[in-house]
Amino acid sequence: MKTNFFNLVVIAFLFAACTDTDTSTRLQGTYEGVFYRVTNNVKGESSNVTLNFSDDRYTGTSSIVKYPALCEGTFTPSSEEIHFRNTCMWTAEFDWTLILDGTFKVTRTADEIVLAKEINSSNGDYYVLRKQDGQTSR
């Protein structure tokens, strides 16, 4: 009888541990907020941004042309990071490090999500966003 109970506990634990999708990493819908760059510990100009996430694709706009450079691409989230892959063509007359591309650290609160691409402790890019339509970002 002890063996059956133990097996039942193990099976219950395995079922509880299995999930189809980790909803804490899922981004869906429209997020609005600000973008800013920190250079040598000095916060630069802020730009109003909108990012739309649908399945594994994103699109974005900014109130300042190419600051940041938002267009469209794909994204892959994980528990603490999100990897963006820009799929747009860009001209050469601006700082291409402003293109939404690469890996960003993700920090979530009840009503906000922060995407951070930190070069070092004094330099980085930050998106501070809120989920629209009255839904939380989780």
Coordinates of N, CA and C in Angstrom, one line a residue, residues 62 64-70 90-91 93-95 98:
S62 N 7.6 54.7 -32.7 CA 8.2 55.6 -31.7 C 7.8 57.1 -32.1
I64 N 9.7 59.6 -31.8 CA 10.9 60.2 -32.4 C 11.5 59.3 -33.4
V65 N 11.6 59.8 -34.6 CA 12.1 58.9 -35.7 C 13.4 58.3 -35.4
K66 N 13.4 56.9 -35.5 CA 14.6 56.1 -35.2 C 15.2 56.3 -33.8
Y67 N 14.4 56.7 -32.9 CA 14.9 56.7 -31.5 C 13.7 56.2 -30.6
P68 N 13.7 54.9 -30.4 CA 14.5 53.9 -31.0 C 14.0 53.6 -32.4
A69 N 14.8 52.8 -33.1 CA 14.4 52.4 -34.4 C 13.5 51.1 -34.3
L70 N 12.2 51.4 -34.5 CA 11.2 50.3 -34.3 C 10.5 50.0 -35.7
W90 N 17.1 48.9 -43.0 CA 17.4 50.3 -42.5 C 18.4 51.0 -43.3
T91 N 18.3 52.3 -43.4 CA 19.3 53.1 -44.0 C 20.5 53.3 -43.1
E93 N 22.1 56.2 -42.0 CA 22.4 57.5 -41.5 C 22.2 57.7 -40.0
F94 N 22.0 56.6 -39.3 CA 21.7 56.7 -37.8 C 22.4 55.6 -37.1
D95 N 22.4 55.7 -35.8 CA 23.0 54.7 -34.9 C 22.2 53.4 -34.9
L98 N 20.3 51.5 -32.0 CA 19.0 51.9 -31.6 C 17.9 51.0 -32.1

